[in-house]
Amino acid sequence: MALTDLWYMAMPARDLARGRMIHKRLAGQPLVFGRDAATGAVFALRDLCPHRGVPLSKGRMVEGAIECPYHGWRFAADGRCTAIPSLVPEQGFETERIRVRAYPVREQHGLIWVYMAEPAVAQTAPNADAPEPPALPALPASARPRHVESMLFPCGIDHAVIGLMDPAHGPFVHRAWWWRAPKSIHAKQKAFAPSPLGFTMVRHKPSSNSAAYKILRGEVTTEIAFSLPGVRIEHVQMDRAGKAAQHYVGITAVTPVDEHQTMVHHAIYWTWPWLNLMRPVLPYFARTFLGQDRDVVAMQAEGLADMPDLMLINDADVQAKWYYRLKREWQQARAEGRAFKNPVDARVLRWQS
Ligand code: FES
Ligand SMILES: [Fe+2]
């Protein structure tokens, strides 16, 4: 079961043009995302006409509302039914009492987030105590991703998440001259601290064995934050004497499609003019890198079909253990109607990779 009362990344904003709709399955539910032609505002509704079940995304957008292709019922961005063409005026039927479920949405930094409340609950605003969608550090509000890679992983959300935070697979899965070679494996230790919805690998100098980092000059430090439901934000900062700090931010967000499929979105931002040189090759690297993760998950799916018992070892899998603990605590806190209490303690983890 996907965690509820949290924000999930739905898609990069540029995928949804004004006046258009897109169908997305999220956490086993059918959603239609639309963008108002006039205002540019994004909305999300359950992608099912309450009349006879036709997906609303198969209809068309008319004046900011969706018109179902079957009998032309119209639904506004907040889910209210605004027109039933077959009614004669004397019938006095209150169309507005019919509603499709609306989902709170947020667009920021060129990404569209959707808030998934308890499955039974329809609400146009998040809970008062809900967290905000993940904020990206150090970027102006106008920042847009330089590249977004979205890939469907053939696994449930848990394996996508723990694959994402797994520090031990790099030299094997991401074997490449420009990144890692198995011979480069060495001992590492990293300090972690709890954060509001997860934990953070505190700011440190990146390990020296990644060729990509060697190209950069100046004082480079990086911080990697993980938050429920499955968002990883890497923030690399470069400080050079007498100059403004420059930033690179990569966000990876996993969104469950259903029990067996997960969308992984990876968006990249930077302020560093120097990195513009990378732009032509970036899609290739991003696709290769994420594709390697997807391919190993596809292999894993073959093995998981036989439902083996699995293990998590110290310290390389401690972040995965934390993820499961965070998830359990989130569910318990919701069930008991109390505030979430982060179960992760600050600690140093050691592993070889
Ligand atoms: S099924 Fe949608 S209007 Fe009838
Ligand atoms: Fe990976």
Coordinates of N, CA and C in Angstrom, one line a residue, residues 56-231:
L56 N -12.5 10.4 -18.1 CA -12.7 11.8 -18.5 C -11.6 12.2 -19.4
S57 N -10.4 11.6 -19.3 CA -9.3 12.0 -20.1 C -9.6 11.8 -21.6
K58 N -10.6 10.9 -21.9 CA -10.9 10.6 -23.3 C -11.8 11.7 -23.9
G59 N -12.2 12.7 -23.0 CA -13.1 13.7 -23.5 C -12.3 14.9 -24.0
R60 N -12.8 16.1 -23.8 CA -12.1 17.3 -24.2 C -12.3 18.4 -23.2
M61 N -11.4 19.4 -23.3 CA -11.5 20.5 -22.3 C -12.2 21.6 -23.0
V62 N -13.2 22.1 -22.2 CA -14.0 23.2 -22.7 C -14.1 24.3 -21.6
E63 N -13.5 25.4 -21.9 CA -13.6 26.5 -20.9 C -13.1 26.1 -19.5
G64 N -12.0 25.4 -19.4 CA -11.5 25.0 -18.1 C -12.2 23.8 -17.5
A65 N -13.2 23.3 -18.1 CA -13.9 22.1 -17.6 C -13.6 20.9 -18.5
I66 N -13.8 19.7 -18.0 CA -13.7 18.5 -18.8 C -15.0 18.1 -19.2
E67 N -15.2 17.8 -20.5 CA -16.4 17.3 -21.0 C -16.3 15.8 -21.3
C68 N -17.1 15.0 -20.7 CA -17.1 13.6 -20.9 C -17.5 13.3 -22.4
P69 N -16.8 12.3 -23.0 CA -17.1 12.1 -24.4 C -18.4 11.3 -24.7
Y70 N -19.0 10.7 -23.6 CA -20.2 9.9 -23.8 C -21.5 10.7 -23.8
H71 N -21.8 11.4 -22.8 CA -23.1 12.2 -22.8 C -22.8 13.7 -22.5
G72 N -21.6 14.1 -22.6 CA -21.3 15.5 -22.5 C -21.4 16.2 -21.1
W73 N -21.4 15.4 -20.1 CA -21.4 16.0 -18.7 C -20.1 16.7 -18.6
R74 N -20.2 17.9 -17.9 CA -19.0 18.7 -17.7 C -18.6 18.7 -16.2
F75 N -17.3 18.7 -16.0 CA -16.8 18.8 -14.6 C -15.7 19.9 -14.5
A76 N -15.9 20.7 -13.5 CA -15.0 21.8 -13.3 C -13.7 21.3 -12.7
A77 N -12.7 22.1 -12.6 CA -11.4 21.7 -12.0 C -11.5 21.3 -10.6
D78 N -12.5 21.7 -9.8 CA -12.6 21.2 -8.5 C -13.5 20.0 -8.4
G79 N -13.9 19.4 -9.5 CA -14.7 18.2 -9.5 C -16.2 18.3 -9.5
R80 N -16.7 19.6 -9.4 CA -18.1 19.8 -9.5 C -18.7 19.5 -10.9
C81 N -19.8 18.9 -11.0 CA -20.4 18.7 -12.3 C -21.1 20.0 -12.6
T82 N -20.8 20.6 -13.8 CA -21.4 21.9 -14.1 C -22.4 21.9 -15.2
A83 N -22.5 20.7 -15.9 CA -23.5 20.7 -17.0 C -23.9 19.2 -17.3
I84 N -25.2 19.0 -17.5 CA -25.7 17.7 -17.9 C -26.6 18.0 -19.1
P85 N -26.1 17.9 -20.3 CA -26.9 18.4 -21.5 C -28.2 17.8 -21.7
S86 N -28.5 16.6 -21.2 CA -29.8 15.9 -21.4 C -30.9 16.4 -20.6
L87 N -30.6 17.2 -19.5 CA -31.6 17.7 -18.6 C -32.5 18.8 -19.3
V88 N -33.8 18.7 -19.1 CA -34.6 19.9 -19.5 C -34.7 20.8 -18.3
P89 N -34.8 22.1 -18.5 CA -34.8 23.0 -17.4 C -35.8 22.7 -16.3
E90 N -37.0 22.3 -16.6 CA -38.0 22.0 -15.5 C -37.6 20.9 -14.6
Q91 N -36.6 20.1 -15.0 CA -36.3 18.9 -14.1 C -35.7 19.4 -12.8
G92 N -35.2 20.6 -12.8 CA -34.6 21.2 -11.5 C -33.6 20.3 -10.9
F93 N -32.8 19.6 -11.6 CA -31.8 18.7 -11.1 C -30.5 19.5 -10.7
E94 N -30.1 19.3 -9.5 CA -28.9 20.1 -9.1 C -27.6 19.4 -9.5
T95 N -27.1 19.7 -10.7 CA -25.9 19.1 -11.2 C -24.7 19.2 -10.3
E96 N -24.6 20.3 -9.5 CA -23.5 20.5 -8.7 C -23.3 19.5 -7.5
R97 N -24.4 18.8 -7.3 CA -24.3 17.8 -6.2 C -23.5 16.6 -6.7
I98 N -23.3 16.5 -8.0 CA -22.5 15.4 -8.5 C -21.1 15.8 -8.5
R99 N -20.2 15.0 -8.0 CA -18.8 15.4 -8.0 C -17.9 14.2 -8.3
V100 N -16.8 14.5 -9.0 CA -15.8 13.5 -9.1 C -14.7 14.0 -8.1
R101 N -13.9 13.0 -7.6 CA -12.9 13.3 -6.7 C -11.8 14.2 -7.3
A102 N -11.5 15.3 -6.5 CA -10.5 16.2 -7.0 C -9.3 15.9 -6.1
Y103 N -8.1 16.1 -6.6 CA -6.8 15.9 -5.8 C -6.1 17.2 -5.8
P104 N -5.6 17.6 -4.6 CA -4.8 18.8 -4.5 C -3.5 18.7 -5.4
V105 N -3.2 19.7 -6.1 CA -2.0 19.7 -6.9 C -1.1 20.9 -6.7
R106 N 0.1 20.8 -6.9 CA 1.0 21.9 -6.7 C 2.1 21.9 -7.9
E107 N 2.3 23.1 -8.4 CA 3.4 23.1 -9.4 C 4.5 24.0 -8.9
Q108 N 5.7 23.4 -8.8 CA 6.8 24.3 -8.3 C 8.1 23.8 -8.9
H109 N 9.0 24.7 -9.3 CA 10.3 24.4 -9.9 C 10.1 23.5 -11.1
G110 N 9.0 23.7 -11.9 CA 8.8 23.0 -13.1 C 8.4 21.5 -12.9
L111 N 7.9 21.2 -11.7 CA 7.4 19.8 -11.4 C 6.0 19.9 -10.9
I112 N 5.2 18.9 -11.3 CA 3.8 18.8 -10.8 C 3.7 17.8 -9.7
W113 N 3.2 18.2 -8.5 CA 3.0 17.3 -7.4 C 1.6 17.1 -7.1
V114 N 1.2 15.9 -6.7 CA -0.2 15.6 -6.4 C -0.3 15.0 -5.0
Y115 N -1.3 15.5 -4.2 CA -1.4 15.0 -2.8 C -2.4 13.9 -2.8
M116 N -2.0 12.7 -2.3 CA -2.8 11.6 -2.2 C -3.3 11.4 -0.8
A117 N -4.6 11.7 -0.6 CA -5.2 11.6 0.7 C -5.6 10.1 0.8
E118 N -6.1 9.7 2.0 CA -6.7 8.4 2.2 C -7.6 8.0 1.0
P119 N -7.5 6.8 0.5 CA -8.2 6.5 -0.7 C -9.7 6.9 -0.7
A120 N -10.3 6.8 0.5 CA -11.8 7.0 0.5 C -12.1 8.5 0.6
V121 N -11.1 9.3 0.8 CA -11.3 10.7 1.0 C -11.1 11.6 -0.2
A122 N -12.1 12.4 -0.6 CA -12.0 13.3 -1.7 C -11.8 14.7 -1.0
Q123 N -10.7 15.4 -1.4 CA -10.5 16.7 -0.8 C -9.7 17.6 -1.8
T124 N -10.1 18.8 -1.8 CA -9.4 19.7 -2.8 C -8.2 20.4 -2.1
A125 N -8.1 20.3 -0.8 CA -6.9 20.9 -0.1 C -6.3 19.8 0.7
P126 N -5.0 19.9 0.9 CA -4.3 18.9 1.8 C -4.8 19.1 3.2
N127 N -4.5 18.1 4.0 CA -4.8 18.3 5.5 C -4.0 19.5 6.0
A128 N -4.6 20.1 7.1 CA -3.9 21.2 7.6 C -2.5 20.9 8.1
D129 N -2.3 19.7 8.6 CA -1.0 19.4 9.1 C -0.1 18.7 8.1
A130 N -0.5 18.7 6.8 CA 0.2 18.0 5.8 C 1.6 18.7 5.5
P131 N 2.6 17.9 5.2 CA 3.8 18.5 4.8 C 3.7 19.2 3.5
E132 N 4.6 20.1 3.1 CA 4.6 20.7 1.8 C 5.2 19.8 0.8
P133 N 5.0 20.0 -0.5 CA 5.8 19.2 -1.5 C 7.2 19.5 -1.3
P134 N 8.1 18.6 -1.6 CA 9.6 18.8 -1.3 C 10.1 20.0 -1.9
A135 N 10.8 20.8 -1.1 CA 11.4 22.1 -1.6 C 12.8 21.8 -2.1
L136 N 13.2 22.5 -3.2 CA 14.5 22.3 -3.7 C 15.4 23.4 -3.1
P137 N 16.6 23.0 -2.6 CA 17.4 24.0 -1.9 C 18.1 25.0 -2.9
A138 N 18.3 26.2 -2.4 CA 19.2 27.1 -3.1 C 18.9 27.6 -4.5
L139 N 17.7 27.2 -5.0 CA 17.3 27.6 -6.3 C 16.3 28.7 -6.3
P140 N 16.3 29.7 -7.2 CA 15.3 30.7 -7.3 C 14.0 30.0 -7.7
A141 N 12.8 30.6 -7.3 CA 11.5 30.0 -7.6 C 11.3 29.8 -9.1
S142 N 12.1 30.6 -9.9 CA 11.9 30.6 -11.4 C 12.7 29.4 -12.0
A143 N 13.5 28.7 -11.2 CA 14.3 27.6 -11.8 C 13.5 26.5 -12.4
R144 N 13.9 26.1 -13.5 CA 13.2 25.0 -14.2 C 14.3 23.9 -14.5
P145 N 13.8 22.6 -14.5 CA 14.8 21.6 -14.7 C 15.5 21.7 -16.1
R146 N 16.8 21.4 -16.1 CA 17.6 21.4 -17.3 C 17.3 20.1 -18.1
H147 N 17.0 19.1 -17.3 CA 16.6 17.8 -17.9 C 15.8 17.0 -17.0
V148 N 14.8 16.3 -17.5 CA 14.0 15.4 -16.6 C 14.0 14.0 -17.4
E149 N 14.3 13.0 -16.6 CA 14.2 11.7 -17.2 C 13.2 10.9 -16.4
S150 N 12.2 10.4 -17.0 CA 11.1 9.6 -16.3 C 11.2 8.2 -16.9
M151 N 11.2 7.2 -16.0 CA 11.3 5.8 -16.4 C 10.4 4.9 -15.5
L152 N 9.8 4.0 -16.2 CA 8.9 3.1 -15.5 C 9.8 1.9 -15.0
F153 N 9.7 1.6 -13.7 CA 10.5 0.5 -13.1 C 9.5 -0.6 -12.8
P154 N 9.9 -1.9 -13.2 CA 8.9 -3.0 -13.0 C 9.0 -3.5 -11.6
C155 N 8.7 -2.7 -10.6 CA 8.7 -3.1 -9.2 C 7.8 -2.2 -8.4
G156 N 7.5 -2.7 -7.2 CA 6.7 -1.9 -6.3 C 7.6 -0.7 -5.8
I157 N 7.0 0.2 -5.1 CA 7.7 1.4 -4.6 C 8.9 1.1 -3.7
D158 N 8.7 0.1 -2.8 CA 9.8 -0.2 -1.9 C 11.1 -0.6 -2.5
H159 N 11.1 -1.4 -3.5 CA 12.3 -1.8 -4.1 C 12.9 -0.7 -4.9
A160 N 12.0 0.2 -5.5 CA 12.5 1.4 -6.2 C 13.2 2.3 -5.2
V161 N 12.6 2.5 -4.1 CA 13.2 3.4 -3.1 C 14.5 2.9 -2.5
I162 N 14.5 1.6 -2.1 CA 15.7 1.1 -1.5 C 16.9 0.9 -2.5
G163 N 16.5 0.7 -3.7 CA 17.5 0.7 -4.8 C 18.1 2.1 -5.0
L164 N 17.3 3.1 -4.8 CA 17.7 4.5 -5.0 C 18.7 4.9 -4.0
M165 N 18.5 4.4 -2.7 CA 19.4 4.9 -1.6 C 20.5 3.9 -1.3
D166 N 20.5 2.9 -2.1 CA 21.5 1.8 -1.8 C 22.9 2.2 -2.2
P167 N 23.8 2.3 -1.2 CA 25.2 2.8 -1.5 C 26.1 1.7 -2.1
A168 N 25.7 0.4 -2.1 CA 26.6 -0.6 -2.4 C 26.6 -1.2 -3.9
H169 N 25.6 -0.7 -4.6 CA 25.4 -1.3 -5.9 C 26.2 -0.5 -7.0
G170 N 26.6 0.7 -6.7 CA 27.2 1.6 -7.7 C 28.3 0.9 -8.5
P171 N 29.4 0.4 -7.9 CA 30.5 -0.2 -8.7 C 30.0 -1.4 -9.5
F172 N 28.9 -2.0 -9.3 CA 28.5 -3.1 -10.0 C 27.4 -2.8 -11.1
V173 N 26.4 -2.0 -10.7 CA 25.3 -1.7 -11.6 C 25.7 -0.5 -12.5
H174 N 26.5 0.5 -11.9 CA 26.8 1.7 -12.7 C 28.3 1.6 -13.2
R175 N 28.7 0.5 -13.5 CA 30.1 0.3 -14.1 C 30.2 1.1 -15.4
A176 N 31.1 2.1 -15.4 CA 31.3 2.8 -16.6 C 32.6 3.6 -16.4
W177 N 33.3 3.9 -17.5 CA 34.6 4.6 -17.4 C 34.4 6.0 -16.8
W178 N 33.2 6.6 -17.0 CA 32.9 8.0 -16.6 C 32.4 8.0 -15.2
W179 N 32.1 6.9 -14.6 CA 31.6 6.9 -13.2 C 32.4 6.0 -12.3
R180 N 32.1 4.7 -12.3 CA 32.8 3.9 -11.3 C 33.3 2.6 -11.9
A181 N 34.4 2.1 -11.3 CA 34.9 0.8 -11.7 C 35.0 0.0 -10.4
P182 N 34.7 -1.3 -10.5 CA 34.7 -2.1 -9.3 C 36.0 -2.0 -8.5
K183 N 37.1 -1.8 -9.2 CA 38.5 -1.8 -8.6 C 38.6 -0.6 -7.6
S184 N 37.7 0.4 -7.9 CA 37.8 1.7 -7.1 C 37.1 1.6 -5.7
I185 N 36.6 0.4 -5.4 CA 35.9 0.2 -4.1 C 36.8 0.5 -2.9
H186 N 36.3 1.4 -2.0 CA 37.1 1.7 -0.8 C 36.1 2.0 0.3
A187 N 36.7 2.1 1.5 CA 35.9 2.3 2.7 C 35.4 3.7 2.7
K188 N 34.1 3.9 3.2 CA 33.5 5.2 3.3 C 32.9 5.3 4.6
Q189 N 32.8 6.5 5.1 CA 31.9 6.7 6.2 C 31.2 8.1 6.1
K190 N 29.9 8.0 6.4 CA 29.1 9.2 6.1 C 28.2 9.5 7.4
A191 N 28.1 10.7 7.7 CA 27.3 11.1 8.9 C 25.8 11.4 8.4
F192 N 24.9 10.8 9.2 CA 23.5 11.0 8.8 C 22.8 11.7 10.0
A193 N 21.7 12.5 9.7 CA 20.9 13.1 10.7 C 19.4 13.0 10.3
P194 N 18.5 12.9 11.3 CA 17.1 12.9 10.9 C 16.7 14.3 10.4
S195 N 15.6 14.2 9.5 CA 15.0 15.4 8.9 C 13.5 15.3 9.2
P196 N 12.7 16.3 8.8 CA 11.3 16.2 9.2 C 10.6 14.9 8.7
L197 N 10.9 14.5 7.5 CA 10.2 13.3 7.0 C 11.2 12.2 6.5
G198 N 12.4 12.3 7.0 CA 13.4 11.2 6.6 C 14.7 11.4 7.2
F199 N 15.8 11.4 6.4 CA 17.1 11.6 7.0 C 18.0 12.2 5.9
T200 N 19.1 12.7 6.4 CA 20.0 13.5 5.4 C 21.4 13.0 5.7
M201 N 22.1 12.7 4.6 CA 23.6 12.5 4.6 C 24.1 13.9 4.7
V202 N 24.7 14.3 5.8 CA 25.1 15.7 6.0 C 26.2 16.1 5.1
R203 N 26.2 17.4 4.9 CA 27.1 18.0 3.9 C 28.6 17.6 4.1
H204 N 29.2 17.1 3.0 CA 30.5 16.6 3.1 C 31.2 16.8 1.7
K205 N 32.5 16.6 1.7 CA 33.2 16.6 0.4 C 32.9 15.3 -0.3
P206 N 32.5 15.3 -1.6 CA 32.2 14.0 -2.3 C 33.4 13.1 -2.4
S207 N 33.1 11.8 -2.5 CA 34.2 10.9 -2.5 C 35.0 11.1 -3.8
S208 N 36.3 10.9 -3.6 CA 37.2 11.3 -4.7 C 37.2 10.3 -5.9
N209 N 36.5 9.2 -5.8 CA 36.6 8.2 -6.8 C 35.6 8.4 -8.0
S210 N 34.8 9.4 -7.9 CA 33.9 9.7 -9.0 C 34.6 10.6 -10.0
A211 N 34.8 10.1 -11.2 CA 35.5 10.9 -12.2 C 34.8 12.3 -12.4
A212 N 33.5 12.2 -12.4 CA 32.7 13.4 -12.7 C 33.0 14.6 -11.7
Y213 N 33.3 14.2 -10.5 CA 33.6 15.2 -9.5 C 35.0 15.8 -9.7
K214 N 35.9 15.0 -10.3 CA 37.3 15.5 -10.3 C 37.5 16.7 -11.3
I215 N 36.5 16.8 -12.2 CA 36.6 17.8 -13.2 C 36.4 19.2 -12.5
L216 N 35.7 19.2 -11.4 CA 35.3 20.5 -10.8 C 36.4 21.0 -9.9
R217 N 36.6 22.3 -10.0 CA 37.6 22.9 -9.1 C 36.9 23.8 -8.1
G218 N 37.5 24.1 -7.0 CA 36.9 24.9 -6.0 C 36.5 24.0 -4.9
E219 N 35.9 24.5 -3.9 CA 35.5 23.7 -2.7 C 34.1 23.1 -3.0
V220 N 34.0 21.8 -3.3 CA 32.7 21.2 -3.6 C 32.2 20.4 -2.4
T221 N 31.0 20.6 -2.0 CA 30.4 19.8 -0.9 C 29.0 19.3 -1.4
T222 N 28.6 18.2 -0.8 CA 27.3 17.7 -1.2 C 26.5 17.2 0.0
E223 N 25.2 17.3 -0.2 CA 24.3 16.9 0.9 C 23.2 16.1 0.2
I224 N 22.8 15.0 0.8 CA 21.8 14.1 0.1 C 20.7 13.9 1.2
A225 N 19.5 14.3 0.8 CA 18.3 14.2 1.7 C 17.3 13.3 1.2
F226 N 16.9 12.4 2.0 CA 15.8 11.5 1.7 C 14.5 11.8 2.5
S227 N 13.4 11.8 1.8 CA 12.1 12.1 2.6 C 11.0 11.1 2.0
L228 N 10.1 10.8 3.0 CA 8.9 10.0 2.5 C 8.2 10.9 1.5
P229 N 7.4 10.3 0.6 CA 7.3 8.8 0.4 C 8.4 8.2 -0.4
G230 N 9.2 9.0 -1.1 CA 10.4 8.4 -1.8 C 11.0 9.5 -2.6
V231 N 11.6 10.5 -2.0 CA 12.2 11.6 -2.7 C 13.6 11.8 -2.2

